[in-house]
Coordinates of C-alpha atoms in Angstrom, one line a residue:
Chain A
M14 CA -38.1 -26.7 8.3
R15 CA -35.6 -25.2 10.4
Y16 CA -32.4 -23.5 9.0
F17 CA -29.2 -22.2 10.1
L18 CA -27.9 -19.0 8.3
H19 CA -24.2 -18.3 8.7
L20 CA -23.6 -14.5 8.0
A21 CA -21.0 -11.6 8.4
Y22 CA -21.9 -8.0 8.9
D23 CA -20.0 -4.6 9.1
G24 CA -21.8 -3.1 12.1
T25 CA -20.7 0.4 11.7
D26 CA -24.2 1.8 10.3
Y27 CA -26.5 -0.5 12.4
H28 CA -28.0 -0.3 15.9
G29 CA -26.5 -3.7 16.5
W30 CA -28.0 -7.0 16.0
Q31 CA -31.4 -7.3 17.7
T32 CA -34.5 -5.8 16.2
Q33 CA -35.6 -2.5 18.2
P34 CA -38.3 0.2 17.8
N35 CA -36.9 3.2 15.8
A36 CA -33.6 1.9 14.7
V37 CA -32.0 0.0 11.7
T38 CA -30.7 -3.3 13.0
V39 CA -29.0 -6.4 11.2
Q40 CA -31.7 -8.8 12.3
E41 CA -34.4 -6.4 11.2
E42 CA -32.7 -6.0 7.7
L43 CA -32.1 -9.9 7.5
N44 CA -35.8 -10.7 8.4
R45 CA -37.2 -8.3 5.8
R46 CA -34.6 -9.6 3.1
L47 CA -35.3 -13.3 3.8
S48 CA -38.9 -12.8 3.8
Q49 CA -38.7 -11.4 0.4
V50 CA -36.8 -14.1 -1.1
L51 CA -38.8 -16.8 0.7
R52 CA -42.0 -15.1 0.0
Q53 CA -43.4 -15.8 3.5
P54 CA -42.7 -13.9 6.8
V55 CA -39.3 -15.0 8.4
F56 CA -38.1 -14.2 11.9
T57 CA -34.5 -15.1 12.6
L58 CA -33.2 -15.7 16.0
G59 CA -29.3 -15.1 16.3
S60 CA -26.6 -16.8 18.5
G61 CA -26.5 -13.8 20.6
R62 CA -26.6 -9.9 20.3
T63 CA -23.9 -7.5 19.1
D64 CA -24.0 -3.9 20.3
T65 CA -24.1 -0.8 18.0
G66 CA -21.3 -0.5 15.8
V67 CA -20.0 -4.2 16.6
H68 CA -19.1 -6.3 13.5
A69 CA -19.4 -9.9 12.9
S70 CA -17.2 -12.0 10.6
H71 CA -19.3 -15.1 11.6
Q72 CA -22.8 -15.0 13.2
V73 CA -25.1 -17.8 13.2
A74 CA -29.3 -17.2 13.2
H75 CA -32.0 -20.1 12.8
F76 CA -35.4 -19.4 11.2
E77 CA -38.4 -21.6 10.4
A78 CA -39.6 -21.5 6.8
E79 CA -41.0 -23.8 4.0
M80 CA -38.6 -23.7 1.0
P81 CA -40.8 -22.7 -2.0
A82 CA -40.8 -25.4 -4.7
N83 CA -38.6 -23.8 -7.2
L84 CA -35.9 -22.8 -4.7
D85 CA -33.0 -24.7 -3.1
E86 CA -30.6 -23.5 -0.4
A87 CA -27.9 -22.5 -2.8
T88 CA -30.5 -20.2 -4.9
T89 CA -32.1 -18.6 -1.7
L90 CA -28.5 -17.8 -0.6
Y91 CA -27.5 -16.2 -3.9
R92 CA -30.9 -14.2 -4.0
L93 CA -30.5 -13.2 -0.5
N94 CA -27.1 -11.7 -1.3
R95 CA -28.2 -9.9 -4.0
A96 CA -31.3 -8.5 -1.8
L97 CA -29.2 -7.6 1.2
P98 CA -27.3 -4.4 1.4
R99 CA -23.5 -4.8 0.9
D100 CA -22.4 -4.5 4.5
I101 CA -24.5 -7.9 5.2
A102 CA -23.7 -11.1 3.4
G103 CA -24.8 -14.5 3.9
Y104 CA -22.1 -17.4 3.6
A105 CA -24.0 -20.8 4.5
L106 CA -27.5 -22.0 4.8
H107 CA -28.4 -25.6 5.8
P108 CA -31.1 -27.3 7.3
V109 CA -31.0 -28.5 10.9
P110 CA -33.1 -30.7 13.2
P111 CA -36.3 -29.2 14.2
K112 CA -35.3 -28.2 17.8
A113 CA -31.9 -26.7 16.8
N114 CA -31.7 -23.3 18.3
A115 CA -28.6 -20.8 17.3
R116 CA -28.6 -19.4 20.5
F117 CA -29.0 -22.1 23.3
D118 CA -27.1 -25.0 21.1
A119 CA -24.0 -22.6 20.8
E120 CA -21.2 -24.2 22.8
A121 CA -18.5 -21.6 22.5
R122 CA -18.3 -17.9 20.8
T123 CA -15.0 -16.1 19.9
Y124 CA -14.6 -12.3 19.7
E125 CA -11.6 -10.8 18.5
Y126 CA -10.7 -6.9 19.1
H127 CA -8.3 -5.4 16.5
V128 CA -5.8 -2.7 17.5
R129 CA -3.8 -0.7 14.7
L130 CA -0.5 0.7 15.9
V131 CA 0.5 2.3 12.3
P132 CA -2.1 5.0 10.9
D133 CA -4.2 2.9 8.5
P134 CA -7.0 4.9 6.5
F135 CA -8.4 1.8 5.4
S136 CA -9.2 0.2 8.7
S137 CA -10.6 3.2 10.3
R138 CA -13.9 1.7 10.5
H139 CA -12.7 -1.7 11.8
A140 CA -10.1 -1.1 14.2
L141 CA -9.0 0.9 17.3
Y142 CA -6.0 3.2 16.3
L143 CA -3.3 3.8 19.1
D144 CA -0.4 5.8 18.5
R145 CA 1.7 4.4 21.2
A146 CA 2.1 0.5 21.6
P147 CA 0.7 -0.8 24.8
D148 CA 2.8 -3.1 27.2
L149 CA 2.1 -6.5 25.4
A150 CA 3.5 -8.7 28.1
A151 CA 1.7 -6.8 31.0
M152 CA -1.6 -7.1 29.2
N153 CA -1.2 -10.9 28.6
T154 CA -0.3 -11.4 32.2
A155 CA -3.5 -9.8 33.2
A156 CA -5.6 -11.5 30.3
A157 CA -4.4 -15.0 31.7
L158 CA -6.4 -14.3 35.0
L159 CA -9.6 -14.5 32.8
L160 CA -9.1 -18.1 32.0
G161 CA -11.3 -20.5 33.4
S162 CA -14.6 -20.4 35.1
R163 CA -14.9 -16.9 36.4
D164 CA -17.7 -14.3 37.5
F165 CA -17.9 -11.3 35.1
T166 CA -20.0 -9.0 37.2
S167 CA -17.1 -6.4 37.2
F168 CA -17.2 -6.4 33.4
S169 CA -20.9 -6.3 32.5
K170 CA -22.7 -3.2 31.4
V171 CA -26.3 -4.0 32.7
K172 CA -27.0 -5.0 36.4
G173 CA -29.7 -7.7 36.3
A174 CA -29.7 -8.5 32.7
E175 CA -28.5 -12.0 33.2
K176 CA -29.3 -14.9 35.6
H177 CA -25.8 -15.2 36.6
Y178 CA -22.2 -13.5 35.4
V179 CA -20.2 -16.8 35.3
C180 CA -18.5 -17.4 32.1
V181 CA -15.9 -20.1 31.3
V182 CA -12.9 -18.7 29.1
Y183 CA -11.0 -21.1 27.1
E184 CA -8.9 -18.6 25.6
A185 CA -7.7 -14.8 26.2
A186 CA -4.6 -13.3 24.8
W187 CA -3.6 -10.5 22.8
H188 CA -1.5 -11.5 19.5
P189 CA 0.9 -9.3 17.2
V190 CA 0.0 -9.0 13.9
P191 CA 1.3 -6.8 10.9
G192 CA 0.9 -3.4 12.0
G193 CA -1.0 -4.0 15.4
L194 CA -2.5 -6.4 17.9
V195 CA -5.5 -8.7 17.9
F196 CA -7.1 -9.7 21.3
R197 CA -8.9 -13.0 21.0
I198 CA -11.2 -14.3 23.6
R199 CA -13.1 -17.6 23.4
A200 CA -15.8 -18.7 25.8
N201 CA -18.8 -20.5 26.7
R202 CA -20.7 -17.4 26.9
F203 CA -20.5 -13.6 27.3
V204 CA -22.4 -11.2 29.4
R205 CA -23.6 -7.8 27.9
G206 CA -20.7 -5.3 27.1
M207 CA -18.2 -7.6 28.7
V208 CA -15.6 -7.8 25.8
R209 CA -15.3 -4.1 25.5
L210 CA -14.9 -3.5 29.1
V211 CA -12.5 -6.3 29.4
V212 CA -10.4 -4.9 26.4
G213 CA -10.7 -1.4 27.9
T214 CA -9.3 -2.4 31.0
L215 CA -6.6 -4.3 29.6
L216 CA -5.3 -1.5 27.6
S217 CA -5.3 0.5 30.8
V218 CA -2.8 -2.2 31.9
G219 CA -1.0 -1.9 28.7
R220 CA -0.7 1.8 29.2
G221 CA 0.7 1.3 32.8
R222 CA -2.1 2.9 34.5
L223 CA -3.1 -0.3 36.2
T224 CA -0.8 -3.2 37.1
P225 CA -1.7 -7.0 36.1
A226 CA -2.3 -7.7 40.0
A227 CA -4.7 -4.6 40.0
F228 CA -6.8 -6.1 37.1
G229 CA -7.1 -9.4 38.9
E230 CA -8.5 -7.5 41.9
I231 CA -11.0 -5.8 39.7
L232 CA -12.1 -9.2 38.4
A233 CA -12.1 -10.7 42.0
A234 CA -14.4 -7.6 43.1
Q235 CA -17.4 -8.7 41.2
S236 CA -18.3 -5.0 41.3
R237 CA -19.2 -3.0 38.3
V238 CA -17.8 0.4 39.1
E239 CA -13.9 -0.8 39.1
A240 CA -13.5 -1.4 35.4
S241 CA -12.0 1.1 32.8
G242 CA -14.3 2.4 30.2
A243 CA -15.4 0.2 27.4
A244 CA -13.0 0.0 24.4
P245 CA -14.5 1.8 21.2
A246 CA -17.1 -0.6 19.2
Q247 CA -15.4 -0.3 15.9
G248 CA -12.6 -2.8 16.9
L249 CA -14.8 -5.5 18.1
F250 CA -15.7 -8.5 15.8
L251 CA -17.6 -11.6 16.5
T252 CA -15.5 -14.0 14.8
R253 CA -16.9 -17.6 15.5
V254 CA -19.8 -19.6 16.8
E255 CA -19.3 -23.2 17.5
Y256 CA -22.2 -25.9 17.6
P257 CA -22.0 -29.7 18.5
A258 CA -20.9 -31.8 15.5
E259 CA -24.9 -32.9 14.6
L260 CA -25.3 -29.1 13.9
V261 CA -22.6 -28.5 11.8
A262 CA -22.0 -31.9 10.0
T263 CA -24.6 -30.9 7.2
A264 CA -23.1 -27.3 7.0
V265 CA -21.5 -26.1 3.7
L266 CA -18.1 -24.7 4.8
P267 CA -18.3 -21.0 4.1
S268 CA -15.6 -20.5 1.6
G269 CA -13.9 -16.9 1.3
M270 CA -15.3 -15.9 4.6
P271 CA -12.9 -12.8 4.8
Y272 CA -12.4 -12.6 8.3
F273 CA -13.6 -16.1 9.5
A274 CA -11.5 -17.5 12.7
N275 CA -7.9 -15.8 12.4
R276 CA -7.5 -12.8 10.3
Chain B
M17 CA 13.3 24.0 2.5
R18 CA 11.4 21.7 0.1
Y19 CA 9.9 18.5 1.3
F20 CA 8.0 15.4 0.0
L21 CA 5.2 13.9 2.3
H22 CA 4.2 10.3 1.5
L23 CA 0.5 9.7 2.4
A24 CA -2.3 7.3 2.0
Y25 CA -6.1 8.1 2.0
D26 CA -9.5 6.6 2.0
G27 CA -11.3 8.6 -0.6
T28 CA -14.6 7.7 0.0
D29 CA -15.7 10.8 2.1
Y30 CA -13.8 13.3 -0.2
H31 CA -14.4 14.9 -3.4
G32 CA -10.9 13.7 -4.6
W33 CA -7.4 15.2 -4.1
Q34 CA -7.5 18.6 -5.7
T35 CA -8.7 21.6 -3.7
Q36 CA -12.0 22.9 -5.3
P37 CA -14.4 25.5 -4.0
N38 CA -17.4 24.1 -1.8
A39 CA -16.1 20.5 -1.6
V40 CA -14.0 18.8 1.2
T41 CA -10.9 17.4 -0.7
V42 CA -7.8 15.5 0.7
Q43 CA -5.4 18.3 -0.5
E44 CA -7.4 21.0 1.5
E45 CA -7.5 18.8 4.5
L46 CA -3.9 18.1 4.3
N47 CA -2.9 21.8 3.7
R48 CA -5.0 22.9 6.8
R49 CA -3.4 20.2 9.1
L50 CA 0.3 20.8 7.7
S51 CA -0.2 24.5 8.4
Q52 CA -1.6 24.1 11.9
V53 CA 1.4 21.7 12.7
L54 CA 4.1 23.7 11.0
R55 CA 2.6 27.1 12.2
Q56 CA 2.9 28.7 8.8
P57 CA 0.7 28.6 5.6
V58 CA 1.5 25.5 3.6
F59 CA 0.3 24.6 0.1
T60 CA 1.0 20.9 -1.1
L61 CA 1.1 19.8 -4.7
G62 CA 0.5 16.1 -5.5
S63 CA 1.9 14.0 -8.0
G64 CA -1.3 13.8 -9.6
R65 CA -5.3 14.3 -8.9
T66 CA -7.5 11.4 -7.8
D67 CA -11.1 11.6 -8.5
T68 CA -14.2 11.9 -6.2
G69 CA -14.2 8.4 -4.0
V70 CA -10.9 7.1 -5.5
H71 CA -8.1 6.1 -2.8
A72 CA -4.6 6.3 -2.5
S73 CA -2.4 3.9 -0.5
H74 CA 0.6 5.8 -1.9
Q75 CA 0.4 9.3 -2.9
V76 CA 3.3 12.0 -2.9
A77 CA 3.0 15.8 -2.4
H78 CA 5.6 18.4 -2.3
F79 CA 5.7 21.8 -0.2
E80 CA 7.8 24.4 1.1
A81 CA 8.3 25.2 4.6
E82 CA 10.8 26.4 7.2
M83 CA 10.9 23.9 9.8
P84 CA 10.3 25.4 13.3
A85 CA 13.2 25.4 15.6
N86 CA 11.8 22.6 18.0
L87 CA 10.6 20.5 15.2
D88 CA 12.3 17.7 13.2
E89 CA 10.6 15.5 10.4
A90 CA 9.6 12.6 12.7
T91 CA 7.8 14.8 15.3
T92 CA 6.1 16.7 12.4
L93 CA 4.8 13.8 11.0
Y94 CA 3.7 12.1 14.3
R95 CA 1.8 15.5 15.2
L96 CA 0.2 15.5 11.6
N97 CA -1.1 12.1 11.9
R98 CA -2.5 13.2 15.4
A99 CA -4.0 16.4 13.6
L100 CA -5.3 14.5 10.7
P101 CA -8.8 12.7 10.4
R102 CA -8.5 9.0 10.5
D103 CA -9.0 8.5 6.8
I104 CA -5.9 10.2 5.8
A105 CA -2.3 9.1 7.0
G106 CA 1.1 10.4 6.5
Y107 CA 3.9 7.7 6.2
A108 CA 7.3 9.5 5.5
L109 CA 8.5 13.0 5.3
H110 CA 11.8 14.0 3.9
P111 CA 13.8 16.9 2.5
V112 CA 14.3 17.1 -1.1
P113 CA 16.3 19.3 -3.5
P114 CA 14.8 23.1 -4.0
K115 CA 13.5 22.1 -7.5
A116 CA 12.2 18.7 -6.7
N117 CA 8.5 18.6 -8.0
A118 CA 5.9 15.6 -7.0
R119 CA 4.1 15.9 -10.1
F120 CA 6.8 16.6 -12.9
D121 CA 9.3 14.5 -11.5
A122 CA 7.4 11.3 -11.0
E123 CA 8.6 8.7 -13.6
A124 CA 5.7 6.3 -13.2
R125 CA 2.4 5.7 -11.4
T126 CA 0.6 2.5 -10.4
Y127 CA -3.1 2.2 -9.8
E128 CA -4.8 -1.0 -8.7
Y129 CA -8.5 -1.8 -9.3
H130 CA -9.9 -4.1 -6.6
V131 CA -13.0 -6.6 -7.5
R132 CA -14.4 -8.9 -5.0
L133 CA -16.0 -12.0 -6.2
V134 CA -17.4 -13.3 -2.7
P135 CA -19.6 -11.1 -0.8
D136 CA -17.6 -9.3 1.8
P137 CA -19.1 -6.6 4.1
F138 CA -15.9 -5.4 5.2
S139 CA -14.4 -4.3 1.7
S140 CA -17.7 -2.5 0.6
R141 CA -16.0 0.8 0.6
H142 CA -12.8 -0.7 -1.0
A143 CA -13.8 -2.9 -3.8
L144 CA -16.4 -3.5 -6.6
Y145 CA -18.4 -6.5 -5.7
L146 CA -19.3 -8.9 -8.8
D147 CA -21.9 -11.9 -8.3
R148 CA -20.2 -13.6 -11.4
A149 CA -16.7 -14.2 -12.1
P150 CA -15.5 -12.3 -15.3
D151 CA -13.6 -14.2 -18.0
L152 CA -10.2 -13.7 -16.7
A153 CA -8.3 -14.8 -19.8
A154 CA -10.4 -12.6 -22.2
M155 CA -9.7 -9.6 -20.3
N156 CA -5.9 -10.2 -19.8
T157 CA -6.0 -10.9 -23.7
A158 CA -7.4 -7.3 -24.1
A159 CA -5.1 -5.8 -21.3
A160 CA -2.2 -7.0 -23.2
L161 CA -3.2 -4.4 -26.2
L162 CA -2.7 -1.4 -23.7
L163 CA 1.1 -2.3 -23.4
G164 CA 3.6 0.3 -24.9
S165 CA 3.1 3.7 -26.2
R166 CA -0.7 4.2 -26.8
D167 CA -3.1 7.1 -27.4
F168 CA -5.7 7.1 -24.7
T169 CA -8.2 9.4 -26.4
S170 CA -10.8 6.8 -26.2
F171 CA -10.6 6.2 -22.7
S172 CA -10.4 9.7 -21.5
K173 CA -12.8 11.6 -19.6
V174 CA -12.4 15.3 -20.5
K175 CA -11.8 16.4 -24.0
G176 CA -9.0 19.0 -24.2
A177 CA -8.0 18.8 -20.7
E178 CA -4.6 17.4 -21.8
K179 CA -1.7 18.4 -24.4
H180 CA -1.7 14.9 -25.7
Y181 CA -3.4 11.5 -24.7
V182 CA -0.2 9.2 -25.3
C183 CA 0.9 7.2 -22.2
V184 CA 3.6 4.6 -22.2
V185 CA 2.0 1.6 -20.4
Y186 CA 4.7 -0.9 -18.5
E187 CA 2.3 -3.2 -17.1
A188 CA -1.5 -3.9 -17.4
A189 CA -3.1 -7.1 -16.2
W190 CA -5.7 -8.7 -13.9
H191 CA -4.3 -11.1 -11.2
P192 CA -6.3 -13.7 -9.2
V193 CA -6.3 -12.7 -5.4
P194 CA -8.1 -14.6 -2.6
G195 CA -11.9 -13.9 -3.0
G196 CA -11.4 -11.6 -6.1
L197 CA -9.3 -10.0 -8.9
V198 CA -7.1 -7.0 -9.0
F199 CA -6.1 -5.3 -12.2
R200 CA -2.8 -3.5 -11.9
I201 CA -1.7 -0.7 -14.6
R202 CA 1.6 1.1 -14.4
A203 CA 2.5 3.7 -16.7
N204 CA 4.7 6.9 -17.1
R205 CA 1.5 9.1 -17.0
F206 CA -2.5 8.7 -16.9
V207 CA -5.1 11.0 -18.5
R208 CA -8.2 12.0 -16.7
G209 CA -10.7 9.1 -16.0
M210 CA -8.5 6.8 -17.8
V211 CA -8.1 3.9 -15.3
R212 CA -12.1 3.5 -14.7
L213 CA -12.9 3.7 -18.4
V214 CA -10.2 1.0 -19.2
V215 CA -11.5 -1.3 -16.3
G216 CA -15.3 -0.5 -17.2
T217 CA -14.5 -1.8 -20.6
L218 CA -12.4 -4.7 -19.7
L219 CA -15.3 -5.8 -17.4
S220 CA -17.4 -5.7 -20.8
V221 CA -14.8 -8.1 -22.3
G222 CA -15.0 -10.3 -19.1
R223 CA -18.6 -10.4 -19.5
G224 CA -18.6 -11.4 -23.0
R225 CA -20.0 -8.2 -24.3
L226 CA -17.1 -7.2 -26.2
T227 CA -14.3 -9.6 -27.7
P228 CA -10.8 -8.6 -27.1
A229 CA -10.4 -7.6 -30.7
A230 CA -13.3 -5.2 -30.4
F231 CA -11.4 -3.7 -27.1
G232 CA -8.4 -3.2 -29.4
E233 CA -10.7 -1.4 -32.0
I234 CA -11.9 0.9 -29.5
L235 CA -8.4 1.9 -28.3
A236 CA -7.2 2.3 -32.2
A237 CA -10.3 4.4 -32.7
Q238 CA -9.0 7.4 -30.5
S239 CA -12.6 8.4 -30.0
R240 CA -14.2 9.1 -26.5
V241 CA -17.7 7.6 -27.5
E242 CA -16.6 4.1 -27.8
A243 CA -15.6 2.9 -24.4
S244 CA -18.0 1.2 -22.0
G245 CA -19.0 3.2 -18.9
A246 CA -16.4 4.0 -16.1
A247 CA -15.9 1.3 -13.3
P248 CA -17.2 2.5 -10.0
A249 CA -14.7 4.6 -7.9
Q250 CA -14.7 2.8 -4.7
G251 CA -12.4 -0.1 -6.3
L252 CA -9.6 2.3 -7.4
F253 CA -6.4 2.8 -5.7
L254 CA -3.4 4.7 -6.5
T255 CA -0.7 2.4 -5.1
R256 CA 2.6 3.7 -5.9
V257 CA 4.3 6.9 -7.2
E258 CA 8.0 6.4 -8.4
Y259 CA 10.6 8.9 -8.7
P260 CA 14.4 9.1 -9.7
A261 CA 17.1 7.7 -7.3
E262 CA 18.1 10.9 -6.1
L263 CA 14.6 12.0 -4.8
V264 CA 14.2 8.6 -3.0
A265 CA 17.7 8.2 -1.6
T266 CA 16.8 10.2 1.5
A267 CA 13.3 8.8 1.9
V268 CA 12.6 7.1 5.0
L269 CA 11.0 3.7 4.0
P270 CA 7.2 3.8 4.8
S271 CA 6.8 1.0 7.2
G272 CA 3.5 -0.8 7.7
M273 CA 2.1 1.1 4.8
P274 CA -1.1 -1.1 4.5
Y275 CA -1.6 -1.3 0.9
F276 CA 1.6 -0.3 -0.6
A277 CA 2.5 -1.8 -3.8
N278 CA 0.9 -5.3 -3.9
R279 CA -2.0 -5.9 -1.5

């Protein structure tokens, strides 16, 4: 049987999602604990990678497993959460059709980048602190240039890692929240390093170092050397992965998911 | 001139508030940074100690200093926050009368203990996670026995550390919040280890291991051997320190203080 697992993690202490040699990753930890609970080797495949230090308040992974006779989904999820370290949590587990794929069936992903404008000792692992407020209007003028079908070569980290760099951006804007700002971007896909490079360059606009028009020229240049540096990982959250209705119809809605969608 | 500094800190990486040999404490870090910014040796005295790993969303400390000619309070606070590590933040700085004392003039202190009932990777440093909900009504029946003038010998950590163990408790109750519970206790004073021992023993009531009446007997016994173990430090916050009107009239109201009073 194939399953979708909906989960969240604090990425601070992990070398990102994807299993790799000689590094502790979320996927590796999840595979180990799922294999324990289900008493068989389990290999998950996520909707996409998150980089070192990046968080997810909603990530989805699929896996194949035979549910042991004395287990159901709810008990599996309960035991999984007892087995997992406190910085990873499962929220929903449900069967999907045999060919459902957490990566290729995802129709949209949403990321949020959290900026704090007042010192907050309790969010130092989950936001970027800025001691001067950036120019929100200028950043949103620039962010609007990302909307639609755009080539993100200028905001990609690794050359040649993708077949193409075109992403369809449905939403890209900064929103004021108490004590800070949140940038939310929703697109059909993202290329490696894209959100942190976009945010870093938008913050250059917010600081007055770049005009919104110059931001548009960087995007249009399709050249990786033009963008500002990447914003630090600790402010970035994968917040939502969306699937066609037939894959979510059976889902238990994750309740109490702390950062799900809008924080 | 004497000043009150209002501050907050994430206690996870500190051996509590109070300066001690061979350990990193909040007070020590604060003294060092204040001395840097004000270019003179500064020694703070806090409203009270917090133990290793305990947080404060509102702590108050007083100190003596001559403000350098080119500095005012707002600039000092700004520079202090640039100098401090991200897990400590100053919120307000204001002059007080020469004999004002952050410890002895405090009329009431409030602590909150945060419990999460849904797995939340983002609060693992700031709450206790329980995978079964305790009996809220039973815990509140027991907590009500703490109200008024009571001897807290049964809930004190260190024998002989205090002249007496009588505290006047103005408020003591558990409150449901989204995804969890918060215990709030407000009193004129607290003895060492009191809140964590009270919370640990109330959670025994919540699990059905003790009746509210047995909790009352433990309190009445005035004996330190009766209480349950202390609840873990990571869920505990000092959230408010109250002073007479003449000491707060001049205070800049701390804005954006993230956990101030009710979260």
